[in-house]
């Protein structure tokens, strides 16, 4: 696979993840990116993200935005794969994305909040290191602040009841 094919694979993977995250209304896609980051940026994660507690691989991240985080995570997983380190990093990222999506669809806000704040902290973009212990307003799950209830299922009413 030449470098243009590799770059295309990275971009297509980033776009596919972003498309999934953008379709998770009413949650902001950045919330899901930070949640994935909280899962992936752990010393116990496979390389290139994990490593010794004092110097895990994720400390190499130098970006400033959630988009930079997503690009870094996807790129590093592919680079590890192409460097013949196996597919454990790619599989781990896929599992982290799917876990975040599952938590979203199951409305596991506390899981997402914890991982999101951890991801923000470990990426150096706020979170617990800055004293932030509550989810920033623009990254909250809007379902928790809504005055209107979200209707997931409405049974058909039969009979003459009014």
Tab-separated table of C-alpha atoms in Angstrom:
chain	number	residue	atom	x	y	z
A	1	UNK	CA	0.000	0.000	0.000
A	2	UNK	CA	1.583	3.291	-1.064
A	3	UNK	CA	1.448	6.501	0.973
A	4	UNK	CA	-1.508	7.970	-0.953
A	5	UNK	CA	-3.546	4.814	-0.289
A	6	UNK	CA	-2.572	4.978	3.376
A	7	UNK	CA	-3.580	8.633	3.629
A	8	UNK	CA	-6.894	7.843	1.934
A	9	UNK	CA	-7.567	5.014	4.423
A	10	UNK	CA	-6.912	7.356	7.341
A	11	UNK	CA	-9.128	10.136	5.970
A	12	UNK	CA	-11.963	7.748	5.082
A	13	UNK	CA	-11.812	6.229	8.567
A	14	UNK	CA	-11.873	9.653	10.253
A	15	UNK	CA	-14.801	10.713	8.066
A	16	UNK	CA	-16.735	7.521	8.814
A	17	UNK	CA	-16.302	8.025	12.569
A	18	UNK	CA	-17.284	11.699	12.351
A	19	UNK	CA	-20.356	10.836	10.309
A	20	UNK	CA	-21.447	8.365	12.988
A	21	UNK	CA	-20.840	10.926	15.723
A	22	UNK	CA	-22.660	13.711	13.852
A	23	UNK	CA	-25.714	11.475	13.551
A	24	UNK	CA	-25.899	11.028	17.334
A	25	UNK	CA	-28.254	13.901	17.960
A	26	UNK	CA	-28.707	15.775	20.214
A	27	UNK	CA	-25.169	15.055	21.473
A	28	UNK	CA	-22.333	17.217	20.167
A	29	UNK	CA	-19.780	15.106	18.225
A	30	UNK	CA	-16.964	16.510	20.384
A	31	UNK	CA	-18.542	14.805	23.417
A	32	UNK	CA	-18.111	11.447	21.701
A	33	UNK	CA	-14.561	12.254	20.552
A	34	UNK	CA	-13.550	13.132	24.117
A	35	UNK	CA	-15.248	9.962	25.365
A	36	UNK	CA	-13.234	7.848	22.904
A	37	UNK	CA	-10.121	9.743	23.988
A	38	UNK	CA	-10.830	8.925	27.633
A	39	UNK	CA	-10.951	5.248	26.747
A	40	UNK	CA	-7.934	5.229	24.402
A	41	UNK	CA	-5.612	7.564	26.336
A	42	UNK	CA	-4.782	5.142	29.132
A	43	UNK	CA	-1.455	3.654	30.106
A	44	UNK	CA	-2.965	0.144	29.850
A	45	UNK	CA	-4.066	0.689	26.224
A	46	UNK	CA	-2.102	-1.041	23.481
A	47	UNK	CA	0.761	0.817	21.887
A	48	UNK	CA	0.997	3.431	20.478
A	49	UNK	CA	-1.396	4.885	23.083
A	50	UNK	CA	-0.429	3.045	26.260
A	51	UNK	CA	2.882	2.311	27.879
A	52	UNK	CA	4.596	2.972	31.190
A	53	UNK	CA	2.573	5.070	33.646
A	54	UNK	CA	5.164	7.837	33.549
A	55	UNK	CA	5.346	8.014	29.772
A	56	UNK	CA	2.387	6.462	27.948
A	57	UNK	CA	2.305	6.892	24.187
A	58	UNK	CA	-0.631	9.296	24.255
A	59	UNK	CA	1.649	11.990	25.742
A	60	UNK	CA	2.932	12.515	22.181
A	61	UNK	CA	-0.390	14.120	21.225
A	62	UNK	CA	0.176	17.827	20.573
A	63	UNK	CA	-3.072	18.957	18.956
A	64	UNK	CA	-5.514	21.558	20.191
A	65	UNK	CA	-8.993	20.539	19.000
A	66	UNK	CA	-11.281	17.516	19.199
A	67	UNK	CA	-10.728	17.092	15.451
A	68	UNK	CA	-6.978	16.925	16.107
A	69	UNK	CA	-7.658	14.217	18.698
A	70	UNK	CA	-9.659	12.097	16.303
A	71	UNK	CA	-7.026	12.489	13.580
A	72	UNK	CA	-4.244	11.569	15.993
A	73	UNK	CA	-6.041	8.486	17.312
A	74	UNK	CA	-6.925	7.141	13.858
A	75	UNK	CA	-3.528	7.972	12.316
A	76	UNK	CA	-1.515	6.420	15.158
A	77	UNK	CA	-3.587	3.227	15.055
A	78	UNK	CA	-2.981	2.854	11.321
A	79	UNK	CA	0.735	3.708	11.593
A	80	UNK	CA	1.120	0.986	14.232
A	81	UNK	CA	-0.655	-1.457	11.923
A	82	UNK	CA	1.449	-0.558	8.883
A	83	UNK	CA	4.622	-0.746	10.969
A	84	UNK	CA	3.837	-4.448	11.429
A	85	UNK	CA	2.911	-4.069	15.087
A	86	UNK	CA	-0.343	-5.936	14.444
A	87	UNK	CA	-3.916	-4.757	14.427
A	88	UNK	CA	-4.428	-4.421	18.190
A	89	UNK	CA	-4.403	-0.601	18.084
A	90	UNK	CA	-6.951	-0.454	15.257
A	91	UNK	CA	-9.175	-3.015	16.989
A	92	UNK	CA	-8.893	-1.090	20.253
A	93	UNK	CA	-9.940	2.184	18.599
A	94	UNK	CA	-12.894	0.451	16.930
A	95	UNK	CA	-13.954	-0.949	20.321
A	96	UNK	CA	-13.623	2.500	21.933
A	97	UNK	CA	-15.758	4.134	19.221
A	98	UNK	CA	-18.383	1.405	19.491
A	99	UNK	CA	-18.417	1.580	23.294
A	100	UNK	CA	-18.960	5.347	23.156
A	101	UNK	CA	-21.789	4.926	20.653
A	102	UNK	CA	-23.332	2.202	22.805
A	103	UNK	CA	-23.175	4.375	25.935
A	104	UNK	CA	-24.836	7.166	23.963
A	105	UNK	CA	-27.671	5.007	22.651
A	106	UNK	CA	-28.210	3.452	26.084
A	107	UNK	CA	-28.197	6.946	27.688
A	108	UNK	CA	-25.317	6.046	30.023
A	109	UNK	CA	-24.535	9.692	30.672
A	110	UNK	CA	-22.435	9.106	33.781
A	111	UNK	CA	-20.107	6.721	31.896
A	112	UNK	CA	-19.783	9.208	29.061
A	113	UNK	CA	-19.257	12.169	31.395
A	114	UNK	CA	-16.474	10.357	33.255
A	115	UNK	CA	-14.668	9.259	30.093
A	116	UNK	CA	-15.182	12.631	28.435
A	117	UNK	CA	-13.637	14.532	31.347
A	118	UNK	CA	-10.787	12.008	31.497
A	119	UNK	CA	-10.227	12.408	27.745
A	120	UNK	CA	-10.194	16.193	28.014
A	121	UNK	CA	-7.684	16.017	30.871
A	122	UNK	CA	-5.339	13.553	29.205
A	123	UNK	CA	-5.440	15.462	25.933
A	124	UNK	CA	-4.566	18.671	27.787
A	125	UNK	CA	-7.845	20.305	26.752
A	126	UNK	CA	-9.452	20.998	30.112
A	127	UNK	CA	-11.025	18.320	32.205
A	128	UNK	CA	-9.980	17.379	35.719
A	129	UNK	CA	-6.466	18.885	35.459
A	130	UNK	CA	-7.935	22.371	35.185
A	131	UNK	CA	-10.230	21.791	38.140
A	132	UNK	CA	-13.130	21.044	35.821
A	133	UNK	CA	-15.325	18.417	37.436
A	134	UNK	CA	-18.565	19.192	35.631
A	135	UNK	CA	-19.263	18.748	31.969
A	136	UNK	CA	-19.003	22.002	29.998
A	137	UNK	CA	-22.438	23.224	28.934
A	138	UNK	CA	-21.749	22.901	25.207
A	139	UNK	CA	-20.696	19.249	25.644
A	140	UNK	CA	-23.583	18.075	27.802
A	141	UNK	CA	-26.006	15.442	26.672
A	142	UNK	CA	-28.873	17.749	25.784
A	143	UNK	CA	-31.415	15.154	26.762
A	144	UNK	CA	-30.597	15.771	30.438
A	145	UNK	CA	-31.336	19.508	30.244
A	146	UNK	CA	-34.366	19.353	28.007
A	147	UNK	CA	-37.775	20.431	29.285
A	148	UNK	CA	-39.440	18.091	26.804
A	149	UNK	CA	-39.122	14.378	27.366
A	150	UNK	CA	-37.592	12.268	24.639
A	151	UNK	CA	-40.106	9.711	23.425
A	152	UNK	CA	-38.424	6.489	22.408
A	153	UNK	CA	-41.533	4.336	22.225
A	154	UNK	CA	-45.236	5.095	22.261
A	155	UNK	CA	-47.608	2.140	22.453
A	156	UNK	CA	-50.671	2.156	20.251
A	157	UNK	CA	-53.738	2.791	22.350
A	158	UNK	CA	-56.660	0.538	21.579
A	159	UNK	CA	-60.279	0.632	22.554
A	160	UNK	CA	-62.449	3.616	23.374
A	161	UNK	CA	-60.391	5.070	26.224
A	162	UNK	CA	-60.017	8.804	26.087
